[in-house]
Amino acid sequence: MAEAHQAVGFQFTVGTEGIDLHLSREVLKHIYLSGVTSWKKRVIRFKNGILTGVYPASPSSWLVVVVAIMSTMYARIDPSMGMIDSIKKTLPVSDYLTVHTKTLLSVILFATGLWLSIILILRHTLKLLLSYHGWMFEPHGRPSCTTWLWMGLVKLFSGRKPLLYSFQSSLPRLPVPSVRDTITRYLESVRPLLDDEQYYQMEIVANEFKKYPAPRLQRYLVLKSWWATNYVSDWWEEYIYLRSRSPIMVNSNFYVMDLLYVTPTHRQAARAGNAVHALLQYRRRLERGELAPLRAQATVPMCSYQMERMFNTTRVPGFETDFVQHLKDRKHLVVYHKGRFFRLWLYYGGRHLWPRELEAQFQKILDDPSEPQPGELKLAALTAGDRVPWAKARQQYFGQGVNRSSLEAIETAAFFLTLDDEAHGYDAEKLRSLDLYAKSLLHGKCYDRWFDKSFTLIAYQNGKLGLNAEHSWADAPIVGHMWEYVLATDCFQLGYTEDGHSNGEISKDLPAPIKLQWDIPSECQDIIESSYALAKEIADDVDFHGCLFDDFGKGLIKKCRTSPDAFIQLALQLAHFRDKGEFCLTYEASMTRIFKEGRTETVRSCTCESTAFVRAMQDPFTPKEKRLELFRCAAEKHQHMYRLAMTGSGIDRHLFCLYIVSKYLDIDSPFLKQVLSEPWRLSTSQTPQQQLSLVDLQRFPQYVSAGGGFGPVADDGYGVSYIIVGEDLITFHISSKFSSPETDSYRFGQNIRQAMLDIRALFTRENKMHKL
């Protein structure tokens, strides 16, 4: 009852002598502090909004321009060429406006217009500079004079101390490639996968498409590129993610792991307390726009649009399509533990809860002995199953009463936290510990993660952490950037006491976590069990293997004068051929965030050059020198394809959008049908390390992340995610399906390891590798 009394700011009783009003000073104090905090937040957002709106100029530069124009006027020099006099004549006649006042006001108006014009010119100039991509196609470390000059101009026009969204108005739009170029690149990409007859038939179909209806579809697509901010991103989100009716668990969601070798504390509540506090700090800086924008090569700004929906976001199920619900200023968190859901307020007295206070709140949940209500234990399985049954159940059973209010608490929460009742993490002494850790993060028990939330933070019994992220709102690098901040803040800023507790004080008046109430009828419980059965079947079929490759890493590969990504991709091609005895269509995700609202593009890693190299490696009679020559040729080709994808000249997003236009126009295209139905039997992605520098890893070599991964894309294929950590470690996350007789994740991991070593062996002493 204590929480109930604290939740009431005033009470009153009616007696014979009138109304007796009782005010709670403590509660009113907290209401006042919350209001002050809210207004502070609005003022800071308003200030940062102005700073972003006038960037690359600053508000103070307006005063400089006004003073400069006034100085010239006093010197009887008119820099406006008569415009100030024209403005003066248009001002209304009034007794309050003297000649001097009119002159002063005219100067201010002209100076303001000039200042705004300068800002627009600077932004347009920066946009033109950022539209140049020649720097990306030059040899690494050997930029031309043109590129040096271009980089200097970009830095000059980029201004000082930009905020997160300062560059949004200066980013160029994603260009639409020509149909001719896209089809040429497509035919080149499938050539190594088709025999002569198949390729000849594909050429005929592609050329027919190029004549008709491609020109008509292209015109509509170009028109959209002029009108929309990005001609791909909205359709990509809708048709690839939100319109899919299959389960998002495993098929769409992805996971991110904790530090590989270090666990700062083994106290579950303490680790969760620090992590949640770090997330709140990140959210505050994100909402204020105070994070520094990410830049490619420390110079070229990248789009920050995806970061807007990181918090307070939920994917809401629908019958034909889902939608992403994003809110602002959510002040609570929902916690799941042993089948119970709890609402936890994140603010007290107008401030975030301190880590020690969060730890105490989580400990109360861990110590709560109550049992789940009927249907509550596996309720979250609804988010793991097919989307239509979930949409029907949500409409029928969660539209009113306690079910509605409890579901709203979950969907409007800042994010979702699971206090897991298991212990996971990498342990070199335990067999398959990394594999089980990955499976737990990806799907858990199928009912202990809310897969619709933008992300679920998972805290294990032994103090390990992890994330499960929904994919529609953003891509993995966005989540990775936030996660690196959380881990660094947790370990190097917040810290722990000697006995493993979070630091800070605890307020005695904190309201206890509130257990959510449910009234779930038996019919809805049947739907929950059905969703759980489907989700468990999917989860049990996932074959995972985590491979820590520490024989060498980025440092040695760079000494080979080769791109680390190209090196790994060729190793994957070699490993896959050894694993299956054939080549396959290969997907590698690249980013297009150097364009406004850019997301990803596909790099088709299986090329004629890579297959020639693999065949040479499998041929015992091919000399090592020839293999090395083919390797360099294939690596250069891969790099060229990657650069084309990053600069908007990829293949698959263009063809995807042409296919969508054809559907809107009700045009049947055999070529587009075939392209969009081709399975990706090897789907790969690199997790970038964006904030932890080499210096940090040299000082703290144990503080490395294992990256993250995703489920298999094809029933008979592999999903491979990898992260290049520091100079000497590469971690592979390999997924496949037990139900496929063609795949085995552990076997593929061993093939990858051997392929990496075999490629390294090409660089002999004669090739100056003796220094390594």
PDB file of C-alpha atoms in Angstrom, residues 390-509:
ATOM      1  CA  TRP A 390      -0.798 -12.472 -33.334  1.00  0.00           C
ATOM      2  CA  ALA A 391      -2.728  -9.639 -35.021  1.00  0.00           C
ATOM      3  CA  LYS A 392      -6.035 -11.497 -34.503  1.00  0.00           C
ATOM      4  CA  ALA A 393      -5.275 -12.238 -30.848  1.00  0.00           C
ATOM      5  CA  ARG A 394      -4.209  -8.644 -30.248  1.00  0.00           C
ATOM      6  CA  GLN A 395      -7.440  -7.324 -31.713  1.00  0.00           C
ATOM      7  CA  GLN A 396      -9.735  -9.830 -30.014  1.00  0.00           C
ATOM      8  CA  TYR A 397      -8.206 -10.320 -26.570  1.00  0.00           C
ATOM      9  CA  PHE A 398      -5.997  -7.277 -25.909  1.00  0.00           C
ATOM     10  CA  GLY A 399      -8.268  -4.434 -26.956  1.00  0.00           C
ATOM     11  CA  GLN A 400      -9.751  -3.559 -23.579  1.00  0.00           C
ATOM     12  CA  GLY A 401      -9.465  -3.952 -19.819  1.00  0.00           C
ATOM     13  CA  VAL A 402      -6.309  -4.993 -17.998  1.00  0.00           C
ATOM     14  CA  ASN A 403      -4.955  -6.807 -21.060  1.00  0.00           C
ATOM     15  CA  ARG A 404      -5.006  -3.597 -23.067  1.00  0.00           C
ATOM     16  CA  SER A 405      -3.322  -1.510 -20.374  1.00  0.00           C
ATOM     17  CA  SER A 406      -0.658  -4.159 -19.761  1.00  0.00           C
ATOM     18  CA  LEU A 407       0.054  -4.606 -23.465  1.00  0.00           C
ATOM     19  CA  GLU A 408       0.284  -0.820 -23.849  1.00  0.00           C
ATOM     20  CA  ALA A 409       2.807  -0.764 -21.023  1.00  0.00           C
ATOM     21  CA  ILE A 410       4.998  -3.189 -22.985  1.00  0.00           C
ATOM     22  CA  GLU A 411       4.583  -1.558 -26.388  1.00  0.00           C
ATOM     23  CA  THR A 412       5.141   1.984 -25.098  1.00  0.00           C
ATOM     24  CA  ALA A 413       8.142   1.096 -22.919  1.00  0.00           C
ATOM     25  CA  ALA A 414      11.553   2.607 -23.664  1.00  0.00           C
ATOM     26  CA  PHE A 415      12.737  -0.944 -24.368  1.00  0.00           C
ATOM     27  CA  PHE A 416      12.313  -4.465 -22.995  1.00  0.00           C
ATOM     28  CA  LEU A 417      14.510  -6.199 -20.415  1.00  0.00           C
ATOM     29  CA  THR A 418      14.708  -9.922 -19.735  1.00  0.00           C
ATOM     30  CA  LEU A 419      16.270 -11.050 -16.459  1.00  0.00           C
ATOM     31  CA  ASP A 420      17.118 -14.519 -17.711  1.00  0.00           C
ATOM     32  CA  ASP A 421      17.120 -17.494 -15.368  1.00  0.00           C
ATOM     33  CA  GLU A 422      19.978 -19.167 -17.246  1.00  0.00           C
ATOM     34  CA  ALA A 423      23.733 -18.545 -17.391  1.00  0.00           C
ATOM     35  CA  HIS A 424      25.429 -18.064 -20.764  1.00  0.00           C
ATOM     36  CA  GLY A 425      28.582 -16.616 -22.243  1.00  0.00           C
ATOM     37  CA  TYR A 426      31.840 -17.735 -23.771  1.00  0.00           C
ATOM     38  CA  ASP A 427      33.833 -20.191 -21.663  1.00  0.00           C
ATOM     39  CA  ALA A 428      36.895 -21.760 -23.287  1.00  0.00           C
ATOM     40  CA  GLU A 429      36.596 -24.758 -20.962  1.00  0.00           C
ATOM     41  CA  LYS A 430      33.001 -25.528 -21.909  1.00  0.00           C
ATOM     42  CA  LEU A 431      32.174 -27.187 -25.211  1.00  0.00           C
ATOM     43  CA  ARG A 432      29.870 -25.185 -27.496  1.00  0.00           C
ATOM     44  CA  SER A 433      29.443 -22.379 -24.908  1.00  0.00           C
ATOM     45  CA  LEU A 434      29.526 -19.725 -27.661  1.00  0.00           C
ATOM     46  CA  ASP A 435      27.017 -21.718 -29.749  1.00  0.00           C
ATOM     47  CA  LEU A 436      24.529 -21.982 -26.884  1.00  0.00           C
ATOM     48  CA  TYR A 437      25.053 -18.317 -26.020  1.00  0.00           C
ATOM     49  CA  ALA A 438      24.208 -17.332 -29.612  1.00  0.00           C
ATOM     50  CA  LYS A 439      21.078 -19.504 -29.722  1.00  0.00           C
ATOM     51  CA  SER A 440      19.902 -18.078 -26.420  1.00  0.00           C
ATOM     52  CA  LEU A 441      20.269 -14.522 -27.700  1.00  0.00           C
ATOM     53  CA  LEU A 442      18.634 -15.285 -31.042  1.00  0.00           C
ATOM     54  CA  HIS A 443      15.539 -17.068 -29.768  1.00  0.00           C
ATOM     55  CA  GLY A 444      15.874 -17.954 -26.071  1.00  0.00           C
ATOM     56  CA  LYS A 445      12.978 -20.119 -24.921  1.00  0.00           C
ATOM     57  CA  CYS A 446      10.789 -18.530 -27.626  1.00  0.00           C
ATOM     58  CA  TYR A 447       8.695 -16.780 -24.986  1.00  0.00           C
ATOM     59  CA  ASP A 448      11.172 -14.826 -22.849  1.00  0.00           C
ATOM     60  CA  ARG A 449      11.981 -12.030 -25.335  1.00  0.00           C
ATOM     61  CA  TRP A 450       9.493  -9.528 -26.745  1.00  0.00           C
ATOM     62  CA  PHE A 451      10.600  -9.857 -30.370  1.00  0.00           C
ATOM     63  CA  ASP A 452       8.482  -6.877 -31.524  1.00  0.00           C
ATOM     64  CA  LYS A 453      10.350  -4.302 -29.420  1.00  0.00           C
ATOM     65  CA  SER A 454      13.115  -2.354 -31.143  1.00  0.00           C
ATOM     66  CA  PHE A 455      15.470  -4.347 -28.937  1.00  0.00           C
ATOM     67  CA  THR A 456      15.377  -6.610 -25.914  1.00  0.00           C
ATOM     68  CA  LEU A 457      18.197  -6.310 -23.388  1.00  0.00           C
ATOM     69  CA  ILE A 458      19.034  -9.697 -21.882  1.00  0.00           C
ATOM     70  CA  ALA A 459      20.824 -10.032 -18.527  1.00  0.00           C
ATOM     71  CA  TYR A 460      21.867 -13.550 -17.545  1.00  0.00           C
ATOM     72  CA  GLN A 461      22.273 -15.055 -14.109  1.00  0.00           C
ATOM     73  CA  ASN A 462      26.065 -14.940 -14.314  1.00  0.00           C
ATOM     74  CA  GLY A 463      26.204 -11.245 -15.233  1.00  0.00           C
ATOM     75  CA  LYS A 464      26.560 -11.634 -18.993  1.00  0.00           C
ATOM     76  CA  LEU A 465      24.529  -9.407 -21.307  1.00  0.00           C
ATOM     77  CA  GLY A 466      23.223  -9.457 -24.853  1.00  0.00           C
ATOM     78  CA  LEU A 467      20.691  -7.916 -27.223  1.00  0.00           C
ATOM     79  CA  ASN A 468      17.999  -9.252 -29.502  1.00  0.00           C
ATOM     80  CA  ALA A 469      17.031  -6.588 -32.060  1.00  0.00           C
ATOM     81  CA  GLU A 470      14.068  -6.232 -34.398  1.00  0.00           C
ATOM     82  CA  HIS A 471      15.303  -5.497 -37.926  1.00  0.00           C
ATOM     83  CA  SER A 472      12.695  -3.333 -39.672  1.00  0.00           C
ATOM     84  CA  TRP A 473      13.548  -0.023 -38.004  1.00  0.00           C
ATOM     85  CA  ALA A 474      17.332  -0.145 -38.516  1.00  0.00           C
ATOM     86  CA  ASP A 475      20.329  -2.216 -39.541  1.00  0.00           C
ATOM     87  CA  ALA A 476      22.946  -3.903 -37.371  1.00  0.00           C
ATOM     88  CA  PRO A 477      25.609  -1.103 -37.415  1.00  0.00           C
ATOM     89  CA  ILE A 478      23.121   1.260 -35.750  1.00  0.00           C
ATOM     90  CA  VAL A 479      22.509  -1.174 -32.896  1.00  0.00           C
ATOM     91  CA  GLY A 480      26.229  -1.964 -32.756  1.00  0.00           C
ATOM     92  CA  HIS A 481      27.095   1.708 -32.267  1.00  0.00           C
ATOM     93  CA  MET A 482      24.735   1.953 -29.303  1.00  0.00           C
ATOM     94  CA  TRP A 483      25.975  -1.342 -27.831  1.00  0.00           C
ATOM     95  CA  GLU A 484      29.642  -0.299 -27.966  1.00  0.00           C
ATOM     96  CA  TYR A 485      28.721   2.866 -26.065  1.00  0.00           C
ATOM     97  CA  VAL A 486      26.877   0.837 -23.410  1.00  0.00           C
ATOM     98  CA  LEU A 487      29.728  -1.630 -22.880  1.00  0.00           C
ATOM     99  CA  ALA A 488      32.362   1.113 -22.711  1.00  0.00           C
ATOM    100  CA  THR A 489      30.262   3.209 -20.307  1.00  0.00           C
ATOM    101  CA  ASP A 490      29.494   0.171 -18.148  1.00  0.00           C
ATOM    102  CA  CYS A 491      33.116  -0.916 -17.766  1.00  0.00           C
ATOM    103  CA  PHE A 492      35.144   2.302 -17.893  1.00  0.00           C
ATOM    104  CA  GLN A 493      32.841   4.987 -16.466  1.00  0.00           C
ATOM    105  CA  LEU A 494      30.186   3.524 -14.190  1.00  0.00           C
ATOM    106  CA  GLY A 495      32.132   0.594 -12.756  1.00  0.00           C
ATOM    107  CA  TYR A 496      31.325  -1.526  -9.710  1.00  0.00           C
ATOM    108  CA  THR A 497      32.203  -1.768  -6.034  1.00  0.00           C
ATOM    109  CA  GLU A 498      34.686  -4.343  -4.780  1.00  0.00           C
ATOM    110  CA  ASP A 499      31.880  -6.797  -4.013  1.00  0.00           C
ATOM    111  CA  GLY A 500      30.334  -6.386  -7.477  1.00  0.00           C
ATOM    112  CA  HIS A 501      27.475  -3.984  -6.750  1.00  0.00           C
ATOM    113  CA  SER A 502      26.684  -0.921  -8.830  1.00  0.00           C
ATOM    114  CA  ASN A 503      27.950   2.426  -7.596  1.00  0.00           C
ATOM    115  CA  GLY A 504      25.782   5.198  -6.182  1.00  0.00           C
ATOM    116  CA  GLU A 505      23.213   5.821  -3.495  1.00  0.00           C
ATOM    117  CA  ILE A 506      19.688   4.490  -3.122  1.00  0.00           C
ATOM    118  CA  SER A 507      16.685   6.688  -2.437  1.00  0.00           C
ATOM    119  CA  LYS A 508      14.435   5.199   0.224  1.00  0.00           C
ATOM    120  CA  ASP A 509      11.223   6.377  -1.426  1.00  0.00           C
TER     121      ASP A 509
END
